[in-house]
Tab-separated table of C-alpha atoms and ligand atoms in Angstrom:
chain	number	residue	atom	x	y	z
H	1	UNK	CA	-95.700	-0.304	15.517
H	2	UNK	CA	-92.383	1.144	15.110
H	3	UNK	CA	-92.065	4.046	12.554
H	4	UNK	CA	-88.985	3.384	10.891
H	5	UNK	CA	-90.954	0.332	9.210
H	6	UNK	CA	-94.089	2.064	8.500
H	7	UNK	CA	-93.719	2.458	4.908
H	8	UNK	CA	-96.131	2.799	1.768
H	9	UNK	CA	-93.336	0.235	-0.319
H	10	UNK	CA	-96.059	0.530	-2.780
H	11	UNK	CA	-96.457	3.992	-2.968
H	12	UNK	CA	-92.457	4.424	-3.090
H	13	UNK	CA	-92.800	2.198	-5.943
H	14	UNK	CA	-95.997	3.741	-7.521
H	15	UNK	CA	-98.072	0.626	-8.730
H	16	UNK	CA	-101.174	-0.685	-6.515
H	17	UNK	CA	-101.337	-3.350	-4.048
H	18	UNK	CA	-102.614	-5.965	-6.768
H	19	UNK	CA	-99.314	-5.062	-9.050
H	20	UNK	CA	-97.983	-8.340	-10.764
H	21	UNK	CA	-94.266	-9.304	-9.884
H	22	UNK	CA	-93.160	-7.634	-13.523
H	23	UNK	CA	-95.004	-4.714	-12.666
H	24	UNK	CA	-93.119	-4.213	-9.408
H	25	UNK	CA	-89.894	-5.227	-11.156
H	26	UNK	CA	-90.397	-2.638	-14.051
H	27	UNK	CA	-91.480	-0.035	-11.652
H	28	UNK	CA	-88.662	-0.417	-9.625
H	29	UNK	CA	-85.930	-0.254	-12.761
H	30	UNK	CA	-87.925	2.699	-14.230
H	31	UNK	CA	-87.497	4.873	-10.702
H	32	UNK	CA	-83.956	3.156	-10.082
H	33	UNK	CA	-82.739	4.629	-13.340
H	34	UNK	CA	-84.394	7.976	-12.369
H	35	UNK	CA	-82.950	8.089	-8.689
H	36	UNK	CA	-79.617	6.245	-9.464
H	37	UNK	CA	-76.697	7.796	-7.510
H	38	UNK	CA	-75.006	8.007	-10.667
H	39	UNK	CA	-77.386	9.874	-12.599
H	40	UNK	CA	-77.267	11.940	-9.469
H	41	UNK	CA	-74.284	12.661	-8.243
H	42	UNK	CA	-74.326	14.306	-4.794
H	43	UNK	CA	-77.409	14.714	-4.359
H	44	UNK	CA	-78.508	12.943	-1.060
H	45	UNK	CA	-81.857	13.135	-1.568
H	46	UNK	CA	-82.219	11.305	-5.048
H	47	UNK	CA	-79.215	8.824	-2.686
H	48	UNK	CA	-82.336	8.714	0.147
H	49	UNK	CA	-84.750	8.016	-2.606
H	50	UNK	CA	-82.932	5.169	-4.353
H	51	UNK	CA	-82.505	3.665	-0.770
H	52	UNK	CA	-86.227	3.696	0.006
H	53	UNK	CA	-86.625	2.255	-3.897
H	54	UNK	CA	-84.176	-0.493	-3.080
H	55	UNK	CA	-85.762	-1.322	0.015
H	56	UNK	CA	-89.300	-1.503	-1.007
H	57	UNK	CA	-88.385	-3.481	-4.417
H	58	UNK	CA	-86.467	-5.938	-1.982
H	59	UNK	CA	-89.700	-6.646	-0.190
H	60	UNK	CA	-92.336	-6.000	-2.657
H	61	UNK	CA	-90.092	-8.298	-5.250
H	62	UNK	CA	-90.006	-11.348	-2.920
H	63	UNK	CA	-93.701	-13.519	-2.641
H	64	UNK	CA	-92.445	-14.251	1.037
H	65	UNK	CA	-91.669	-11.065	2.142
H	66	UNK	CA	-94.260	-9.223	0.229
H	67	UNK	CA	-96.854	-11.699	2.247
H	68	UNK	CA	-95.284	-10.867	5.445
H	69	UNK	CA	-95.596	-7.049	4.778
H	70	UNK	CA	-98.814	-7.361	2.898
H	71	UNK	CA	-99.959	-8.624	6.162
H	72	UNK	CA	-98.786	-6.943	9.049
H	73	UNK	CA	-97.924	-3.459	7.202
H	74	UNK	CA	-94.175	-3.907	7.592
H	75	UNK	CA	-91.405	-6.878	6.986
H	76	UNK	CA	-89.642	-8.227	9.543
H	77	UNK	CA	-86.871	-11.179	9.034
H	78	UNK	CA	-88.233	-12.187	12.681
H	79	UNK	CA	-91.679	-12.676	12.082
H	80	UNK	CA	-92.080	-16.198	11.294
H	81	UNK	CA	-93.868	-16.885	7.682
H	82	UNK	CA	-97.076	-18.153	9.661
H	83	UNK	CA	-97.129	-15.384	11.752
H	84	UNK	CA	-97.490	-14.499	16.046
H	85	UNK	CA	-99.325	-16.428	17.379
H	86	UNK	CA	-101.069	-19.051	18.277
H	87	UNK	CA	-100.813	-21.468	15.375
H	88	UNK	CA	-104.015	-21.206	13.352
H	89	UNK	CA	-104.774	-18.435	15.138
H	90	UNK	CA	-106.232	-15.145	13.389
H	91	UNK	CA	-104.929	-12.673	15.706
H	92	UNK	CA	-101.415	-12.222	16.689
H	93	UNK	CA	-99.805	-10.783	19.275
H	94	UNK	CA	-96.622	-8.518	20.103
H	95	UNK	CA	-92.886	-9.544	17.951
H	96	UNK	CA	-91.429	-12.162	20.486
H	97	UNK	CA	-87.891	-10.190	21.002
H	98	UNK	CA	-86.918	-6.799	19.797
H	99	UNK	CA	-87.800	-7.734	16.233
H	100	UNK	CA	-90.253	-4.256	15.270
H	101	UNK	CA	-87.823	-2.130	17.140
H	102	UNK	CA	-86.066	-0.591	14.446
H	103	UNK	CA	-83.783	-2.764	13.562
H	104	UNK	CA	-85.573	-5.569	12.166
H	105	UNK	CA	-84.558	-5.158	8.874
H	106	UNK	CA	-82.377	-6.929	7.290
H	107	UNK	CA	-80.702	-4.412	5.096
H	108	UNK	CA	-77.283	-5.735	5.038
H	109	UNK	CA	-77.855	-6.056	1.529
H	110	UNK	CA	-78.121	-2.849	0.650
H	111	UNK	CA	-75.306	-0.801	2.623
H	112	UNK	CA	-74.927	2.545	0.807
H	113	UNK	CA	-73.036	3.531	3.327
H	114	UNK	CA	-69.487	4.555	1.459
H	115	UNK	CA	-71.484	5.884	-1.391
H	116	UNK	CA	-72.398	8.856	-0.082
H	117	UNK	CA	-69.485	11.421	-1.094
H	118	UNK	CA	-68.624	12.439	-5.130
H	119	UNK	CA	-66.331	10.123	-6.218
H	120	UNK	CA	-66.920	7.522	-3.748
H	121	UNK	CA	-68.833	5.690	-6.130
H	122	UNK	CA	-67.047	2.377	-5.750
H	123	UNK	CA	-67.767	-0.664	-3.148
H	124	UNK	CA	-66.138	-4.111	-3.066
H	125	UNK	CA	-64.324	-2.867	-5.857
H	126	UNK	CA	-66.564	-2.547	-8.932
H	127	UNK	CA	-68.117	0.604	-9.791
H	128	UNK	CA	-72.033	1.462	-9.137
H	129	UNK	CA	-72.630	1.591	-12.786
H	130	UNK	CA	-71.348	-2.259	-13.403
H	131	UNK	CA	-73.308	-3.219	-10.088
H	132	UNK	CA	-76.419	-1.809	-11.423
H	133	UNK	CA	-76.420	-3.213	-14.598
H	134	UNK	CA	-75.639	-6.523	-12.860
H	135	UNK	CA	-78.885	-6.733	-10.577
H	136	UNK	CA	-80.845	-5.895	-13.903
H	137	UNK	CA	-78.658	-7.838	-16.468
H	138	UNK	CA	-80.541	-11.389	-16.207
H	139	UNK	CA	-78.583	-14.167	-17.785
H	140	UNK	CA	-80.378	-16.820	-20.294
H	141	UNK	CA	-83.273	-16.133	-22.042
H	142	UNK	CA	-86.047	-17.714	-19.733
H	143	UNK	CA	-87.506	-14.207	-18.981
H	144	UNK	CA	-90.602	-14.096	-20.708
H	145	UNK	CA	-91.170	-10.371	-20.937
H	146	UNK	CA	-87.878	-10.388	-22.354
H	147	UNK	CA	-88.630	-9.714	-26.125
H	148	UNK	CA	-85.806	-9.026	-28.662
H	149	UNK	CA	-85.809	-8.790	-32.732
H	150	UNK	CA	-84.664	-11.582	-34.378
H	151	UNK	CA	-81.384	-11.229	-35.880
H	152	UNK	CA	-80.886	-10.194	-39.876
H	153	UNK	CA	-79.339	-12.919	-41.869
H	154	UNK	CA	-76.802	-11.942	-44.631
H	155	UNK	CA	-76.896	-14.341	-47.758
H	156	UNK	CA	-74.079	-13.717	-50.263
H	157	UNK	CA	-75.345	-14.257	-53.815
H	158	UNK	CA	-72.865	-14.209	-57.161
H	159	UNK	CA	-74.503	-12.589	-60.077
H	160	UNK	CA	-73.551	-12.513	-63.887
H	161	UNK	CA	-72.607	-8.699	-64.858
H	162	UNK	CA	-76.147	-8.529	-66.942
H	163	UNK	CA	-78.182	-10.187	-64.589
H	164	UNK	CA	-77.020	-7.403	-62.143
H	165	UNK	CA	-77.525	-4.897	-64.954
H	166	UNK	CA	-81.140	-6.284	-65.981
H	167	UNK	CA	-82.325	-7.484	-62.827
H	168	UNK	CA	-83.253	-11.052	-62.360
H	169	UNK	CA	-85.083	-13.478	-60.313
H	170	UNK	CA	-83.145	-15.554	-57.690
H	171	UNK	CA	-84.074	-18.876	-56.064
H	172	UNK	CA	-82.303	-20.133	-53.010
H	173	UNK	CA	-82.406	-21.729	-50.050
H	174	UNK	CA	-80.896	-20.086	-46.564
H	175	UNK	CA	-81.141	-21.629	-42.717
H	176	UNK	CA	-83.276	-19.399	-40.719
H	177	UNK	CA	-84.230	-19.755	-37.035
H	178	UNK	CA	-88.169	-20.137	-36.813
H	179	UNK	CA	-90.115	-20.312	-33.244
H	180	UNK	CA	-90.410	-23.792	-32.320
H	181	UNK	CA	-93.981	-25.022	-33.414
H	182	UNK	CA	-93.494	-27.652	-31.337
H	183	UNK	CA	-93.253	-25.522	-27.525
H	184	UNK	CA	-94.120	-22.236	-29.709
H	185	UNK	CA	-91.367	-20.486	-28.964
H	186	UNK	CA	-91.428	-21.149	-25.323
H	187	UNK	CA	-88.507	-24.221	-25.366
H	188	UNK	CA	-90.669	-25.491	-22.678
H	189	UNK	CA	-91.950	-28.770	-23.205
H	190	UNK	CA	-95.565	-29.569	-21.888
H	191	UNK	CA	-94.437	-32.045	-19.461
H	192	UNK	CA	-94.623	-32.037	-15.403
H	193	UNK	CA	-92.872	-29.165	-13.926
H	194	UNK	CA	-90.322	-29.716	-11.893
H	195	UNK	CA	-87.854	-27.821	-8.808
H	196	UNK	CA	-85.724	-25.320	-10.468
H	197	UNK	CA	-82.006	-26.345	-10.578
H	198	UNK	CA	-80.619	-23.258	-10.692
H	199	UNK	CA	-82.393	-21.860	-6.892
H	200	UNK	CA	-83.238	-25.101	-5.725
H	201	UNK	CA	-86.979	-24.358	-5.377
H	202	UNK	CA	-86.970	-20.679	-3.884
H	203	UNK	CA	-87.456	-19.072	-6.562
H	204	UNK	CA	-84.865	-16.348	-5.852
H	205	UNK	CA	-80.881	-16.077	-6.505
H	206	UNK	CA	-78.471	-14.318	-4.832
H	207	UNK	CA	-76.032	-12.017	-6.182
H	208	UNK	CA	-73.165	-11.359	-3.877
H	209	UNK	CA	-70.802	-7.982	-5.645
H	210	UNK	CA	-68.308	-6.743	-3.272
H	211	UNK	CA	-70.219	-6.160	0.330
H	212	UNK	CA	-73.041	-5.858	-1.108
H	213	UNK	CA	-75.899	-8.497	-1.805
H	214	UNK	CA	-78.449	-8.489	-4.250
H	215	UNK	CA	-81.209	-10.762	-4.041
H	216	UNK	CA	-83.365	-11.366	-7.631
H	217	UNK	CA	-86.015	-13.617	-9.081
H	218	UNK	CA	-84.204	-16.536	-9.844
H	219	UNK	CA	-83.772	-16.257	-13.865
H	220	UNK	CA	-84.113	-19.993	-14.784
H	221	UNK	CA	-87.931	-20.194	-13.587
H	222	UNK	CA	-88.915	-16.426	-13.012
H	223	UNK	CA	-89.136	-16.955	-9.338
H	224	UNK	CA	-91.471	-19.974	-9.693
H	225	UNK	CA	-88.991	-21.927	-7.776
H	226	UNK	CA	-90.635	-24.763	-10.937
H	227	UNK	CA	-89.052	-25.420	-13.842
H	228	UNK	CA	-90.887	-27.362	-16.941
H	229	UNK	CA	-88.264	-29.983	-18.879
H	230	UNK	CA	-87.225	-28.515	-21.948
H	231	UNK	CA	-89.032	-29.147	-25.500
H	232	UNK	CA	-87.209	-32.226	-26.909
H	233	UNK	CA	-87.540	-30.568	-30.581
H	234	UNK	CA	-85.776	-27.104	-29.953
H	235	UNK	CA	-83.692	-28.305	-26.448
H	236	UNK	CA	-85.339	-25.598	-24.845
H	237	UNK	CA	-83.954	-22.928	-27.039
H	238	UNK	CA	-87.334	-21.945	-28.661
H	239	UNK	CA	-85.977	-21.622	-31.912
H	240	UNK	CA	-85.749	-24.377	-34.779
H	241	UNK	CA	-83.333	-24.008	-37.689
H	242	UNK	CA	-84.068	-24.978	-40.878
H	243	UNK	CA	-83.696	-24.488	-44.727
H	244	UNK	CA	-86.463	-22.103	-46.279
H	245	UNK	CA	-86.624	-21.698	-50.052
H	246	UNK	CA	-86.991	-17.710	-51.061
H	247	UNK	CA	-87.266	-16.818	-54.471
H	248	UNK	CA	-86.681	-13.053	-54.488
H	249	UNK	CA	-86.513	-10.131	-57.165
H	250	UNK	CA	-83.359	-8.990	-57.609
H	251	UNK	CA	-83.933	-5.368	-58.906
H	252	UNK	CA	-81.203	-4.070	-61.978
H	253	UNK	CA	-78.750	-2.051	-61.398
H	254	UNK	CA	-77.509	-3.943	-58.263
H	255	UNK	CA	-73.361	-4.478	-57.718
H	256	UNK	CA	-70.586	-5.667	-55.479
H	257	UNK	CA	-71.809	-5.027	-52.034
H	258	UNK	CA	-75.164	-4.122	-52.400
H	259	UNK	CA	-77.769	-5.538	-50.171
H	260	UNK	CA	-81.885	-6.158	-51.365
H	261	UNK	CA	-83.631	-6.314	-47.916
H	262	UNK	CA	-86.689	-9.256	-47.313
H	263	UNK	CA	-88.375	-7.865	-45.202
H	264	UNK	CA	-89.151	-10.205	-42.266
H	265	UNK	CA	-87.139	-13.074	-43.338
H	266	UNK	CA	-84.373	-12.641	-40.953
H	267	UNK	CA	-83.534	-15.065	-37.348
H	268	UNK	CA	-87.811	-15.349	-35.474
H	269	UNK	CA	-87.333	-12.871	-32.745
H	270	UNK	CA	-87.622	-13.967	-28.942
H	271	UNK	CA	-90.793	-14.618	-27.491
H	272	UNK	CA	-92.856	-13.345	-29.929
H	273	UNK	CA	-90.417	-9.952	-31.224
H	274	UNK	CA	-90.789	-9.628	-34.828
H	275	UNK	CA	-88.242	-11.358	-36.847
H	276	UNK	CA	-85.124	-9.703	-38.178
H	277	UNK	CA	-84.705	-9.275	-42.108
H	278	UNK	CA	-82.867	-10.944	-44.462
H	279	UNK	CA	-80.360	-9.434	-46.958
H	280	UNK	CA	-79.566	-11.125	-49.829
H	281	UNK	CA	-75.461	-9.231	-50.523
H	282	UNK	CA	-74.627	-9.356	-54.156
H	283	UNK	CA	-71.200	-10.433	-55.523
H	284	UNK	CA	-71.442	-9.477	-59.293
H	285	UNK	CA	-68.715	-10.892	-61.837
H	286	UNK	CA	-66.782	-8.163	-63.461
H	287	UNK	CA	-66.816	-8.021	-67.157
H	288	UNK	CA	-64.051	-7.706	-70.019
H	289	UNK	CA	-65.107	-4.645	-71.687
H	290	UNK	CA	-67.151	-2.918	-68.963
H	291	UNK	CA	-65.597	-1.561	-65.950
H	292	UNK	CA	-68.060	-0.672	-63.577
H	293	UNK	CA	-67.886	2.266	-60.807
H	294	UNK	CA	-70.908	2.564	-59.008
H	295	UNK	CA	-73.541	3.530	-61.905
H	296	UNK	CA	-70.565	4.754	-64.348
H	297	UNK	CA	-69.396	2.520	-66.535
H	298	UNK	CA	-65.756	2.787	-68.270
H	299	UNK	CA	-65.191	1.472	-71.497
H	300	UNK	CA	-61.448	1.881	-72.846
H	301	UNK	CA	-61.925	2.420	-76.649
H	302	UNK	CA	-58.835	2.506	-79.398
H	303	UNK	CA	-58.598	4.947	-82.226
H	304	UNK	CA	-56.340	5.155	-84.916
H	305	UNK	CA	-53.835	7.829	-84.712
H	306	UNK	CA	-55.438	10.135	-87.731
H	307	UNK	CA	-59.004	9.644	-86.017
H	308	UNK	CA	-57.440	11.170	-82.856
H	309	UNK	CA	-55.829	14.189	-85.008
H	310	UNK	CA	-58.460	14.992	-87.957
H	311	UNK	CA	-61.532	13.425	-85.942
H	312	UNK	CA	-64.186	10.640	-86.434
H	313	UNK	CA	-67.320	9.191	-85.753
H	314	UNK	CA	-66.762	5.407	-83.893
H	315	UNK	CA	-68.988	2.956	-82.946
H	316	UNK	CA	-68.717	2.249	-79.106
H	317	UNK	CA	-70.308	-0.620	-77.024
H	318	UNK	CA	-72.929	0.509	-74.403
H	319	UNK	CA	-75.029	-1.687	-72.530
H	320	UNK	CA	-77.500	-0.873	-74.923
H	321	UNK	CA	-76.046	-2.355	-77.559
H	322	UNK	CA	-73.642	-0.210	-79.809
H	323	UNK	CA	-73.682	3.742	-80.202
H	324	UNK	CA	-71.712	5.935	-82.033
H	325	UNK	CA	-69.681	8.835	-80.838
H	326	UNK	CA	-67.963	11.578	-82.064
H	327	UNK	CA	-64.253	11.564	-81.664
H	328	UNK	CA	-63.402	15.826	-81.582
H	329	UNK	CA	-59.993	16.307	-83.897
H	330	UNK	CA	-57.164	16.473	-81.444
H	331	UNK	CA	-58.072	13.902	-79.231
H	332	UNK	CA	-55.535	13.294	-76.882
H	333	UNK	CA	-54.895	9.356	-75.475
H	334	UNK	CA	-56.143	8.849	-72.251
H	335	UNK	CA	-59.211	11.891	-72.885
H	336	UNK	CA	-62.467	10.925	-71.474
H	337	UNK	CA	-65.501	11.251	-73.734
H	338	UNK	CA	-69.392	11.132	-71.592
H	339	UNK	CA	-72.193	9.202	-73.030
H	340	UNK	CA	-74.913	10.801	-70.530
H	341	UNK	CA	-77.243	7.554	-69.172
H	342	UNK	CA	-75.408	5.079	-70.756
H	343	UNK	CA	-74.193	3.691	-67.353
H	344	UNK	CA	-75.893	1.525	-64.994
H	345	UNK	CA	-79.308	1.537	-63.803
H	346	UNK	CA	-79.345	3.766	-60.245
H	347	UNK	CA	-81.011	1.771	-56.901
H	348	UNK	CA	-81.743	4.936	-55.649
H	349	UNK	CA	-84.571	5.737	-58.156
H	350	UNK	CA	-86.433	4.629	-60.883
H	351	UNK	CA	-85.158	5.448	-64.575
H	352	UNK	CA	-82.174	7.072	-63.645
H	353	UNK	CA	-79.219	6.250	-64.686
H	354	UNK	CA	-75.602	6.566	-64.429
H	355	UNK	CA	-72.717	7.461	-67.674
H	356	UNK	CA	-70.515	5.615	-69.741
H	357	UNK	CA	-67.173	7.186	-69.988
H	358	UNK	CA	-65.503	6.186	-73.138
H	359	UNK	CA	-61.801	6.453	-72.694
H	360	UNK	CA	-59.718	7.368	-75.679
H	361	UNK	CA	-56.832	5.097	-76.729
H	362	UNK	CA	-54.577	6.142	-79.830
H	363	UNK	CA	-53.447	3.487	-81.203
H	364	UNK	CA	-49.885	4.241	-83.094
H	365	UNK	CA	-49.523	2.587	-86.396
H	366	UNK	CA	-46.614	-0.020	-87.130
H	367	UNK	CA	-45.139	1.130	-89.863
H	368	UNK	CA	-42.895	-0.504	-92.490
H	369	UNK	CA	-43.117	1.343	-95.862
H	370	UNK	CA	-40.739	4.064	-97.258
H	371	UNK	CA	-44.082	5.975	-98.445
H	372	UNK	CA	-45.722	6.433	-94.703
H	373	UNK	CA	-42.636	6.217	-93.399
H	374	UNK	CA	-41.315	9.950	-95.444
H	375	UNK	CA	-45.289	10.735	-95.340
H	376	UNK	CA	-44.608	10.612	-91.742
H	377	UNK	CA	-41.444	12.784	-91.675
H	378	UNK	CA	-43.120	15.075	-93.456
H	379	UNK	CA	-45.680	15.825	-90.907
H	380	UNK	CA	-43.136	15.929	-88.930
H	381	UNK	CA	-41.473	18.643	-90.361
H	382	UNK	CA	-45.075	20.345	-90.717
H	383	UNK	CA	-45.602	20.313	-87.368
H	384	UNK	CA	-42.779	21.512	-84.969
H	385	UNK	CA	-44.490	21.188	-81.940
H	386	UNK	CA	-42.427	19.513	-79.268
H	387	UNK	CA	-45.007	17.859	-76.427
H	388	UNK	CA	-42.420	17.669	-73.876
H	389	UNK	CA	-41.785	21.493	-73.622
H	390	UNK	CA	-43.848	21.705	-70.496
H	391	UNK	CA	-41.761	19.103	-69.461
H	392	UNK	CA	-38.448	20.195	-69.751
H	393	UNK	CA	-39.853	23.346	-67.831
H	394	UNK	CA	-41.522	22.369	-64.984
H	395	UNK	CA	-39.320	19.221	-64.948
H	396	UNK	CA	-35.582	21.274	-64.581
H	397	UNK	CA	-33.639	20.841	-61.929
H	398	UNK	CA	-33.419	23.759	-59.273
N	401	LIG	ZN1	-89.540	-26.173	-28.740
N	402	LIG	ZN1	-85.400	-20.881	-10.106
């Protein structure tokens, strides 16, 4: 036998002569990745190694071939599928024509020729990288090992400021995806199997990038070369849609943009992945005497002109109902007064939570009597002061 075609392929590829078509597959992509001529630039022996991977996957991976080699310790594209021969015979004999010489491969699929140097990474015009994640990218979603997380589903809810405040329970009803009970998931129905569309029975697809060919298991029916007709409920999606009633907790303190997670109540995940989550993303109405900031809430409150100078005690609305605070003489418009955890409950932990800035408005008083009116001047005269001296200063002209 010729010794370029004695090869181990399943020691190259690590798994055991009874390894499962996945198990070659995911062997293969785990050493691919390792060996890649990308990941190792240069280095000819990782380039030798890859070669020997592709070679033995591209046997190993195909039920024909894999016979062919399983039987006579090598592959040959001469050796016919029933073997040398007399038909029915047990034995076999010598390759009819130079078949075993060497050259019997047919590894015109897998020319790494012009890949050798750095920076020589392209063939047929699209870069390693892209033609590697083409052999593994498998279009649809017939895979069956191929398990993904359902999706999370974002339900916008409006809320009245106090529910938001309070907390509150919510009822609604949102379309979720849900495995097909009907195929379970599979989008398969359970009728009669029949020739794959997609590679016509054989159970393998070609991929033709550049020069180079890449031959796969036909996606559609995982190399079964069958295909089953699709479920009639889900049209072979797997997946069923459908309005599910949640009544969820809304916890207080929640605002604009916020998002209370449901755990598991998201899109059903592909062939058996968990399910996403679902987020239920609060809208809360603002309200005309409570401006809310995150936890802080900012409450604009008037004062009369002599509370602002001499100093009083007001009565101020909190979300708790009213409170009094003490107005220091002086008080400036526009001065900010704290009410510590008077704001908003926090969502980041239990009993905390935020201020309630009371802003100061002086109100000025209308006058229209000669009394306040000279009253007034009087104070005027009493206090000097002018309050746009700064002003003037840093205000002048240079
Ligand atoms: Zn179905
Ligand atoms: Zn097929």
């Amino acid at each position: 036998m010729p010794v370029g075609t004695q090869k181990d392929y399943y020691r190259t590829l690590g798994v055991d002569r009874n390894a499962k078509p996945d198990q070659v597959r995911k062997a293969y992509r785990r050493l691919a990745r390792k060996f890649h001529p990308d990941v190792n630039p240069g280095n000819k022996s990782a380039e030798e190694k890859f070669k020997e991977l592709s070679e033995a996957y591209e046997i190993l991976s195909d039920e024909k071939k894999r016979k062919i080699y399983d039987q006579y310790g090598f592959y040959s594209d001469n050796i016919p599928p029933g073997g040398y021969g007399p038909a029915g015979g047990g034995s076999y004999g010598p390759p009819p024509t130079g078949s075993a010489d060497g050259q019997g491969f047919d590894f015109s699929g897998f020319d790494f020729s012009n890949l050798g140097g750095e920076g020589q990474k392209t063939t047929g015009g699209g870069s390693f990288r892209d033609i590697f994640s083409q052999i593994f990218s498998r279009g649809g979603q017939s895979e069956p090992e191929h398990e993904e997380r359902g999706s999370d589903i974002e339900h916008r809810m409006h809320l009245g400021f106090w529910d938001a405040i309070r907390g509150t329970q919510v009822r609604f009803s949102a379309a979720r995806n849900e495995a097909c009970a009907t195929c379970n998931g599979s989008g398969a129905s359970g009728g009669k199997s029949a020739t794959c569309a997609t590679c016509g029975g054989s159970g393998k697809t070609t991929r033709q990038v550049g020069s180079m060919k890449f031959s796969g298991t036909c996606p559609a029916c995982n190399g079964s070369g069958r295909t089953k007709p699709r479920c009639p409920t889900c049209n072979g999606t797997g997946v069923t849609r459908r309005p599910e009633t949640f009544e969820v907790r809304i916890p207080a303190g929640v605002d604009t943009g916020s998002r209370v997670r449901v755990p598991g109540k998201g899109n059903a995940g592909v062939n058996g992945a968990p399910p996403g989550d679902l987020y239920i993303v609060t809208e809360v109405e603002t309200h005309p005497v409570f401006d809310r900031k995150g936890d802080n809430i900012y409450v604009k409150v008037p004062v009369t002109f002599t509370e602002a100078a001499l100093g009083a005690k007001v009565e101020v609305p909190t979300i708790d109902g009213a409170s009094t605070i003490k107005i220091p003489p002086g008080t400036q418009s526009g001065q900010k007064l704290r009410l510590r955890g008077k704001g908003a409950p926090s969502l980041r932990a239990a009993g905390v939570r935020g201020d309630e800035f009371v802003e100061v408005q002086v109100a000025v008083p209308r006058v229209a009597d000669e009394r306040t009116k000279e009253i007034l001047r009087e104070l005027a005269r009493l206090n000097p002061d002018d309050p746009r001296k700064e002003l003037k200063e840093k205000g002048a002209a240079k």
